[in-house]
Amino acid sequence: MSSLQDLFTHNRAWAAQMERERPGFFTALTKQQKPKFMWIGCSDSRVPANQITGLEPGEVFVHRNVANIVVHSDLNALSAIQFAVEMLKVEHIMVVGHYGCGGVMAALHGERIGLADNWIRHIQDVRDRHRGLLENMAPDKRADALVDLNVIEQVVNVCVSTVMVDAWAKGQKVSIHGWAFGVHDGLLQDLQMSVASTDSIEPLYRAAIQGVIAART
Ligand code: CO
């Protein structure tokens, strides 16, 4: 386990190594950020966006919260999405859940954990919307299925946000994707929910839900 002093030591060593291997790296970063990607993920410490994808500073714009939820009234998430789409002109937004997510487990089992219950409630809504589907699965498949379903629902939430409705109406090229990360194997799964227009939300949503059923039953 690292101490706080270790963090500074590692930081100094990393910055020096970067500058040695690629002189001018940080000077170039000060000029602008031009990431192609926005990552909306869980705050979980085991799911670091840059490391998993091999992306460097300047390459991915990140928003993380407990259980990667996008709520229509969350000014924090919406502001991040607006900035990414309108100012940075990202080309891809990925909503990334992860198996073994504590927030999703709490929602599945209706566990009370405190203030965050009110946040987790959004995932319970997802659970309730797909109750029949989940009940048809073996109990040991339900947690992973709810991780997938939560990602798919949050992709829809991004797609129907005013930011995306306006961006697509203007013809901006930006796609929203649903992925899930395996903490147990380090691998990303594509949940086959990649939306690039308002018209395609509904058919892609239905197909992605069918995909979850096919994979877990
Ligand atoms: Co999580």
PDB file of C-alpha atoms and ligand atoms in Angstrom:
ATOM      1  CA  MET A   1       0.000   0.000   0.000  1.00  0.00           C
ATOM      2  CA  SER A   2       1.456   3.371  -1.035  1.00  0.00           C
ATOM      3  CA  SER A   3       1.941   6.223   1.392  1.00  0.00           C
ATOM      4  CA  LEU A   4       1.155   9.790   0.364  1.00  0.00           C
ATOM      5  CA  GLN A   5       4.864  10.496   0.013  1.00  0.00           C
ATOM      6  CA  ASP A   6       5.157   7.529  -2.376  1.00  0.00           C
ATOM      7  CA  LEU A   7       2.583   9.177  -4.625  1.00  0.00           C
ATOM      8  CA  PHE A   8       4.724  12.276  -5.010  1.00  0.00           C
ATOM      9  CA  THR A   9       7.830  10.157  -5.539  1.00  0.00           C
ATOM     10  CA  HIS A  10       6.101   8.146  -8.270  1.00  0.00           C
ATOM     11  CA  ASN A  11       4.755  11.328  -9.818  1.00  0.00           C
ATOM     12  CA  ARG A  12       8.200  12.941 -10.040  1.00  0.00           C
ATOM     13  CA  ALA A  13       9.652   9.769 -11.562  1.00  0.00           C
ATOM     14  CA  TRP A  14       6.794   9.458 -14.088  1.00  0.00           C
ATOM     15  CA  ALA A  15       7.008  13.088 -15.204  1.00  0.00           C
ATOM     16  CA  ALA A  16      10.774  12.820 -15.607  1.00  0.00           C
ATOM     17  CA  GLN A  17      10.483   9.581 -17.577  1.00  0.00           C
ATOM     18  CA  MET A  18       7.814  11.014 -19.897  1.00  0.00           C
ATOM     19  CA  GLU A  19       9.914  14.082 -20.601  1.00  0.00           C
ATOM     20  CA  ARG A  20      13.024  11.967 -21.150  1.00  0.00           C
ATOM     21  CA  GLU A  21      11.303   9.587 -23.561  1.00  0.00           C
ATOM     22  CA  ARG A  22       9.224  12.221 -25.335  1.00  0.00           C
ATOM     23  CA  PRO A  23      10.695  15.669 -24.946  1.00  0.00           C
ATOM     24  CA  GLY A  24       8.034  18.393 -25.091  1.00  0.00           C
ATOM     25  CA  PHE A  25       5.161  16.048 -24.120  1.00  0.00           C
ATOM     26  CA  PHE A  26       3.847  18.294 -21.357  1.00  0.00           C
ATOM     27  CA  THR A  27       4.464  21.528 -23.259  1.00  0.00           C
ATOM     28  CA  ALA A  28       2.277  20.149 -26.071  1.00  0.00           C
ATOM     29  CA  LEU A  29      -0.455  19.247 -23.548  1.00  0.00           C
ATOM     30  CA  THR A  30      -0.618  22.833 -22.279  1.00  0.00           C
ATOM     31  CA  LYS A  31      -1.623  24.069 -25.746  1.00  0.00           C
ATOM     32  CA  GLN A  32      -4.900  22.153 -25.992  1.00  0.00           C
ATOM     33  CA  GLN A  33      -6.762  18.946 -25.241  1.00  0.00           C
ATOM     34  CA  LYS A  34      -8.254  17.253 -28.281  1.00  0.00           C
ATOM     35  CA  PRO A  35      -9.569  13.906 -27.044  1.00  0.00           C
ATOM     36  CA  LYS A  36     -11.632  11.778 -29.432  1.00  0.00           C
ATOM     37  CA  PHE A  37     -13.194   9.852 -26.560  1.00  0.00           C
ATOM     38  CA  MET A  38     -15.349  10.499 -23.534  1.00  0.00           C
ATOM     39  CA  TRP A  39     -15.523   7.790 -20.861  1.00  0.00           C
ATOM     40  CA  ILE A  40     -18.458   7.652 -18.444  1.00  0.00           C
ATOM     41  CA  GLY A  41     -17.538   5.037 -15.874  1.00  0.00           C
ATOM     42  CA  CYS A  42     -17.857   3.890 -12.293  1.00  0.00           C
ATOM     43  CA  SER A  43     -15.740   5.554  -9.593  1.00  0.00           C
ATOM     44  CA  ASP A  44     -14.507   2.076  -8.574  1.00  0.00           C
ATOM     45  CA  SER A  45     -10.710   2.169  -8.118  1.00  0.00           C
ATOM     46  CA  ARG A  46     -10.318  -1.037 -10.141  1.00  0.00           C
ATOM     47  CA  VAL A  47     -11.602   0.552 -13.345  1.00  0.00           C
ATOM     48  CA  PRO A  48      -9.138   3.270 -14.404  1.00  0.00           C
ATOM     49  CA  ALA A  49     -10.136   4.531 -17.874  1.00  0.00           C
ATOM     50  CA  ASN A  50      -6.682   5.410 -19.227  1.00  0.00           C
ATOM     51  CA  GLN A  51      -4.851   2.293 -18.094  1.00  0.00           C
ATOM     52  CA  ILE A  52      -7.500  -0.122 -19.358  1.00  0.00           C
ATOM     53  CA  THR A  53      -7.541   1.415 -22.821  1.00  0.00           C
ATOM     54  CA  GLY A  54      -3.895   2.389 -23.175  1.00  0.00           C
ATOM     55  CA  LEU A  55      -4.840   6.034 -23.631  1.00  0.00           C
ATOM     56  CA  GLU A  56      -2.486   8.813 -22.623  1.00  0.00           C
ATOM     57  CA  PRO A  57      -3.052  12.173 -20.983  1.00  0.00           C
ATOM     58  CA  GLY A  58      -5.010  14.277 -23.487  1.00  0.00           C
ATOM     59  CA  GLU A  59      -6.739  11.328 -25.170  1.00  0.00           C
ATOM     60  CA  VAL A  60      -9.855  10.627 -23.082  1.00  0.00           C
ATOM     61  CA  PHE A  61     -12.233  12.979 -21.281  1.00  0.00           C
ATOM     62  CA  VAL A  62     -13.510  11.208 -18.165  1.00  0.00           C
ATOM     63  CA  HIS A  63     -16.612  11.435 -15.999  1.00  0.00           C
ATOM     64  CA  ARG A  64     -16.985   8.871 -13.226  1.00  0.00           C
ATOM     65  CA  ASN A  65     -19.575   8.387 -10.515  1.00  0.00           C
ATOM     66  CA  VAL A  66     -20.912   5.520  -8.428  1.00  0.00           C
ATOM     67  CA  ALA A  67     -22.225   2.856 -10.843  1.00  0.00           C
ATOM     68  CA  ASN A  68     -21.847   4.958 -14.038  1.00  0.00           C
ATOM     69  CA  ILE A  69     -25.281   6.512 -13.937  1.00  0.00           C
ATOM     70  CA  VAL A  70     -26.487   9.342 -16.185  1.00  0.00           C
ATOM     71  CA  VAL A  71     -29.499  11.079 -14.661  1.00  0.00           C
ATOM     72  CA  HIS A  72     -31.442  13.706 -16.614  1.00  0.00           C
ATOM     73  CA  SER A  73     -31.193  16.232 -13.774  1.00  0.00           C
ATOM     74  CA  ASP A  74     -27.513  15.629 -12.919  1.00  0.00           C
ATOM     75  CA  LEU A  75     -25.861  18.905 -13.889  1.00  0.00           C
ATOM     76  CA  ASN A  76     -22.437  17.435 -13.225  1.00  0.00           C
ATOM     77  CA  ALA A  77     -22.746  14.616 -15.771  1.00  0.00           C
ATOM     78  CA  LEU A  78     -24.691  16.721 -18.278  1.00  0.00           C
ATOM     79  CA  SER A  79     -22.152  19.546 -18.083  1.00  0.00           C
ATOM     80  CA  ALA A  80     -19.326  17.099 -18.698  1.00  0.00           C
ATOM     81  CA  ILE A  81     -21.182  15.600 -21.677  1.00  0.00           C
ATOM     82  CA  GLN A  82     -21.979  19.047 -23.074  1.00  0.00           C
ATOM     83  CA  PHE A  83     -18.371  20.177 -22.773  1.00  0.00           C
ATOM     84  CA  ALA A  84     -17.127  16.963 -24.390  1.00  0.00           C
ATOM     85  CA  VAL A  85     -19.566  17.131 -27.302  1.00  0.00           C
ATOM     86  CA  GLU A  86     -19.829  20.860 -27.988  1.00  0.00           C
ATOM     87  CA  MET A  87     -16.376  22.137 -27.100  1.00  0.00           C
ATOM     88  CA  LEU A  88     -14.051  19.151 -27.459  1.00  0.00           C
ATOM     89  CA  LYS A  89     -16.031  17.543 -30.296  1.00  0.00           C
ATOM     90  CA  VAL A  90     -15.398  14.001 -29.080  1.00  0.00           C
ATOM     91  CA  GLU A  91     -16.376  11.339 -31.618  1.00  0.00           C
ATOM     92  CA  HIS A  92     -17.232   8.554 -29.200  1.00  0.00           C
ATOM     93  CA  ILE A  93     -18.783   8.445 -25.728  1.00  0.00           C
ATOM     94  CA  MET A  94     -18.581   5.120 -23.946  1.00  0.00           C
ATOM     95  CA  VAL A  95     -20.660   4.281 -20.905  1.00  0.00           C
ATOM     96  CA  VAL A  96     -18.641   1.613 -19.114  1.00  0.00           C
ATOM     97  CA  GLY A  97     -20.021  -0.570 -16.346  1.00  0.00           C
ATOM     98  CA  HIS A  98     -18.054  -3.273 -14.588  1.00  0.00           C
ATOM     99  CA  TYR A  99     -18.851  -6.720 -13.236  1.00  0.00           C
ATOM    100  CA  GLY A 100     -18.804  -6.917  -9.461  1.00  0.00           C
ATOM    101  CA  CYS A 101     -19.989  -3.297  -9.162  1.00  0.00           C
ATOM    102  CA  GLY A 102     -20.907  -2.624  -5.528  1.00  0.00           C
ATOM    103  CA  GLY A 103     -23.598  -0.127  -6.525  1.00  0.00           C
ATOM    104  CA  VAL A 104     -25.273  -2.618  -8.833  1.00  0.00           C
ATOM    105  CA  MET A 105     -25.082  -5.409  -6.214  1.00  0.00           C
ATOM    106  CA  ALA A 106     -26.673  -3.149  -3.609  1.00  0.00           C
ATOM    107  CA  ALA A 107     -29.456  -2.281  -6.047  1.00  0.00           C
ATOM    108  CA  LEU A 108     -30.034  -5.909  -6.996  1.00  0.00           C
ATOM    109  CA  HIS A 109     -30.388  -7.051  -3.411  1.00  0.00           C
ATOM    110  CA  GLY A 110     -32.058  -3.925  -2.071  1.00  0.00           C
ATOM    111  CA  GLU A 111     -29.265  -3.377   0.491  1.00  0.00           C
ATOM    112  CA  ARG A 112     -29.284  -0.135   2.447  1.00  0.00           C
ATOM    113  CA  ILE A 113     -25.913   1.580   2.477  1.00  0.00           C
ATOM    114  CA  GLY A 114     -26.783   5.130   3.457  1.00  0.00           C
ATOM    115  CA  LEU A 115     -27.126   8.376   1.555  1.00  0.00           C
ATOM    116  CA  ALA A 116     -26.071   6.608  -1.640  1.00  0.00           C
ATOM    117  CA  ASP A 117     -29.331   4.588  -1.522  1.00  0.00           C
ATOM    118  CA  ASN A 118     -30.932   7.552  -3.258  1.00  0.00           C
ATOM    119  CA  TRP A 119     -28.387   7.378  -6.059  1.00  0.00           C
ATOM    120  CA  ILE A 120     -28.547   3.576  -6.284  1.00  0.00           C
ATOM    121  CA  ARG A 121     -32.314   3.929  -6.602  1.00  0.00           C
ATOM    122  CA  HIS A 122     -31.761   4.714 -10.286  1.00  0.00           C
ATOM    123  CA  ILE A 123     -30.360   1.198 -10.739  1.00  0.00           C
ATOM    124  CA  GLN A 124     -33.233  -0.279  -8.785  1.00  0.00           C
ATOM    125  CA  ASP A 125     -35.484   1.399 -11.342  1.00  0.00           C
ATOM    126  CA  VAL A 126     -33.531  -0.456 -14.045  1.00  0.00           C
ATOM    127  CA  ARG A 127     -33.881  -3.690 -12.052  1.00  0.00           C
ATOM    128  CA  ASP A 128     -37.626  -3.176 -11.687  1.00  0.00           C
ATOM    129  CA  ARG A 129     -38.076  -2.324 -15.375  1.00  0.00           C
ATOM    130  CA  HIS A 130     -36.446  -5.651 -16.279  1.00  0.00           C
ATOM    131  CA  ARG A 131     -37.734  -7.686 -13.357  1.00  0.00           C
ATOM    132  CA  GLY A 132     -39.235 -10.460 -15.509  1.00  0.00           C
ATOM    133  CA  LEU A 133     -36.052 -10.844 -17.524  1.00  0.00           C
ATOM    134  CA  LEU A 134     -33.908 -11.050 -14.375  1.00  0.00           C
ATOM    135  CA  GLU A 135     -36.240 -13.507 -12.654  1.00  0.00           C
ATOM    136  CA  ASN A 136     -35.936 -15.845 -15.652  1.00  0.00           C
ATOM    137  CA  MET A 137     -32.186 -16.057 -15.093  1.00  0.00           C
ATOM    138  CA  ALA A 138     -30.268 -18.257 -12.691  1.00  0.00           C
ATOM    139  CA  PRO A 139     -29.608 -16.218  -9.528  1.00  0.00           C
ATOM    140  CA  ASP A 140     -25.838 -16.238 -10.133  1.00  0.00           C
ATOM    141  CA  LYS A 141     -26.301 -14.553 -13.535  1.00  0.00           C
ATOM    142  CA  ARG A 142     -28.436 -11.669 -12.325  1.00  0.00           C
ATOM    143  CA  ALA A 143     -25.728  -9.361 -11.023  1.00  0.00           C
ATOM    144  CA  ASP A 144     -23.778  -9.432 -14.305  1.00  0.00           C
ATOM    145  CA  ALA A 145     -27.018  -9.042 -16.252  1.00  0.00           C
ATOM    146  CA  LEU A 146     -27.980  -5.988 -14.208  1.00  0.00           C
ATOM    147  CA  VAL A 147     -24.532  -4.475 -14.874  1.00  0.00           C
ATOM    148  CA  ASP A 148     -25.228  -4.893 -18.612  1.00  0.00           C
ATOM    149  CA  LEU A 149     -28.809  -3.608 -18.373  1.00  0.00           C
ATOM    150  CA  ASN A 150     -27.678  -0.573 -16.380  1.00  0.00           C
ATOM    151  CA  VAL A 151     -25.118   0.291 -19.061  1.00  0.00           C
ATOM    152  CA  ILE A 152     -27.719  -0.081 -21.824  1.00  0.00           C
ATOM    153  CA  GLU A 153     -30.201   2.150 -19.969  1.00  0.00           C
ATOM    154  CA  GLN A 154     -27.536   4.785 -19.274  1.00  0.00           C
ATOM    155  CA  VAL A 155     -26.539   4.791 -22.948  1.00  0.00           C
ATOM    156  CA  VAL A 156     -30.176   5.637 -23.714  1.00  0.00           C
ATOM    157  CA  ASN A 157     -30.084   8.392 -21.107  1.00  0.00           C
ATOM    158  CA  VAL A 158     -27.060   9.950 -22.820  1.00  0.00           C
ATOM    159  CA  CYS A 159     -28.742   9.578 -26.231  1.00  0.00           C
ATOM    160  CA  VAL A 160     -31.947  11.355 -25.202  1.00  0.00           C
ATOM    161  CA  SER A 161     -30.165  14.192 -23.375  1.00  0.00           C
ATOM    162  CA  THR A 162     -30.680  17.632 -24.907  1.00  0.00           C
ATOM    163  CA  VAL A 163     -26.957  17.703 -25.657  1.00  0.00           C
ATOM    164  CA  MET A 164     -27.114  14.645 -27.915  1.00  0.00           C
ATOM    165  CA  VAL A 165     -30.525  15.454 -29.426  1.00  0.00           C
ATOM    166  CA  ASP A 166     -29.153  18.863 -30.484  1.00  0.00           C
ATOM    167  CA  ALA A 167     -25.782  17.511 -31.633  1.00  0.00           C
ATOM    168  CA  TRP A 168     -27.369  14.865 -33.876  1.00  0.00           C
ATOM    169  CA  ALA A 169     -29.961  17.356 -35.189  1.00  0.00           C
ATOM    170  CA  LYS A 170     -27.008  19.496 -36.330  1.00  0.00           C
ATOM    171  CA  GLY A 171     -25.427  16.485 -38.030  1.00  0.00           C
ATOM    172  CA  GLN A 172     -22.519  16.140 -35.617  1.00  0.00           C
ATOM    173  CA  LYS A 173     -20.750  12.784 -35.869  1.00  0.00           C
ATOM    174  CA  VAL A 174     -20.694  11.300 -32.384  1.00  0.00           C
ATOM    175  CA  SER A 175     -21.556   7.761 -31.277  1.00  0.00           C
ATOM    176  CA  ILE A 176     -22.577   6.493 -27.854  1.00  0.00           C
ATOM    177  CA  HIS A 177     -21.405   3.021 -26.859  1.00  0.00           C
ATOM    178  CA  GLY A 178     -22.163   0.571 -24.044  1.00  0.00           C
ATOM    179  CA  TRP A 179     -19.285  -1.484 -22.638  1.00  0.00           C
ATOM    180  CA  ALA A 180     -18.663  -3.580 -19.542  1.00  0.00           C
ATOM    181  CA  PHE A 181     -15.317  -4.283 -17.881  1.00  0.00           C
ATOM    182  CA  GLY A 182     -14.328  -7.533 -16.213  1.00  0.00           C
ATOM    183  CA  VAL A 183     -12.422  -6.804 -13.021  1.00  0.00           C
ATOM    184  CA  HIS A 184     -11.652 -10.555 -12.921  1.00  0.00           C
ATOM    185  CA  ASP A 185      -9.903 -10.692 -16.323  1.00  0.00           C
ATOM    186  CA  GLY A 186      -9.159  -7.077 -17.240  1.00  0.00           C
ATOM    187  CA  LEU A 187     -11.172  -7.304 -20.455  1.00  0.00           C
ATOM    188  CA  LEU A 188     -13.713  -4.907 -21.940  1.00  0.00           C
ATOM    189  CA  GLN A 189     -16.891  -6.332 -23.480  1.00  0.00           C
ATOM    190  CA  ASP A 190     -18.845  -4.507 -26.168  1.00  0.00           C
ATOM    191  CA  LEU A 191     -22.550  -4.758 -25.311  1.00  0.00           C
ATOM    192  CA  GLN A 192     -23.483  -4.083 -28.960  1.00  0.00           C
ATOM    193  CA  MET A 193     -25.242  -0.850 -28.172  1.00  0.00           C
ATOM    194  CA  SER A 194     -23.545   1.743 -30.360  1.00  0.00           C
ATOM    195  CA  VAL A 195     -25.888   4.579 -31.216  1.00  0.00           C
ATOM    196  CA  ALA A 196     -25.117   7.274 -33.786  1.00  0.00           C
ATOM    197  CA  SER A 197     -28.540   8.863 -34.358  1.00  0.00           C
ATOM    198  CA  THR A 198     -31.816   9.500 -32.547  1.00  0.00           C
ATOM    199  CA  ASP A 199     -33.674   7.175 -34.960  1.00  0.00           C
ATOM    200  CA  SER A 200     -31.530   4.170 -34.128  1.00  0.00           C
ATOM    201  CA  ILE A 201     -31.926   4.296 -30.323  1.00  0.00           C
ATOM    202  CA  GLU A 202     -35.061   2.141 -30.165  1.00  0.00           C
ATOM    203  CA  PRO A 203     -34.027  -0.792 -32.430  1.00  0.00           C
ATOM    204  CA  LEU A 204     -30.512  -0.895 -30.956  1.00  0.00           C
ATOM    205  CA  TYR A 205     -31.922  -0.828 -27.429  1.00  0.00           C
ATOM    206  CA  ARG A 206     -34.218  -3.761 -28.148  1.00  0.00           C
ATOM    207  CA  ALA A 207     -31.420  -5.748 -29.783  1.00  0.00           C
ATOM    208  CA  ALA A 208     -29.028  -5.054 -26.906  1.00  0.00           C
ATOM    209  CA  ILE A 209     -31.592  -6.245 -24.336  1.00  0.00           C
ATOM    210  CA  GLN A 210     -32.056  -9.425 -26.400  1.00  0.00           C
ATOM    211  CA  GLY A 211     -28.281  -9.794 -26.333  1.00  0.00           C
ATOM    212  CA  VAL A 212     -28.248  -9.718 -22.545  1.00  0.00           C
ATOM    213  CA  ILE A 213     -30.951 -12.398 -22.433  1.00  0.00           C
ATOM    214  CA  ALA A 214     -29.056 -14.569 -24.946  1.00  0.00           C
ATOM    215  CA  ALA A 215     -25.779 -14.215 -23.054  1.00  0.00           C
ATOM    216  CA  ARG A 216     -27.149 -14.903 -19.584  1.00  0.00           C
ATOM    217  CA  THR A 217     -29.913 -17.498 -20.003  1.00  0.00           C
TER     218      THR A 217
HETATM  219 CO    CO B   1     -18.913   0.100  -9.635  1.00  0.00          CO
END
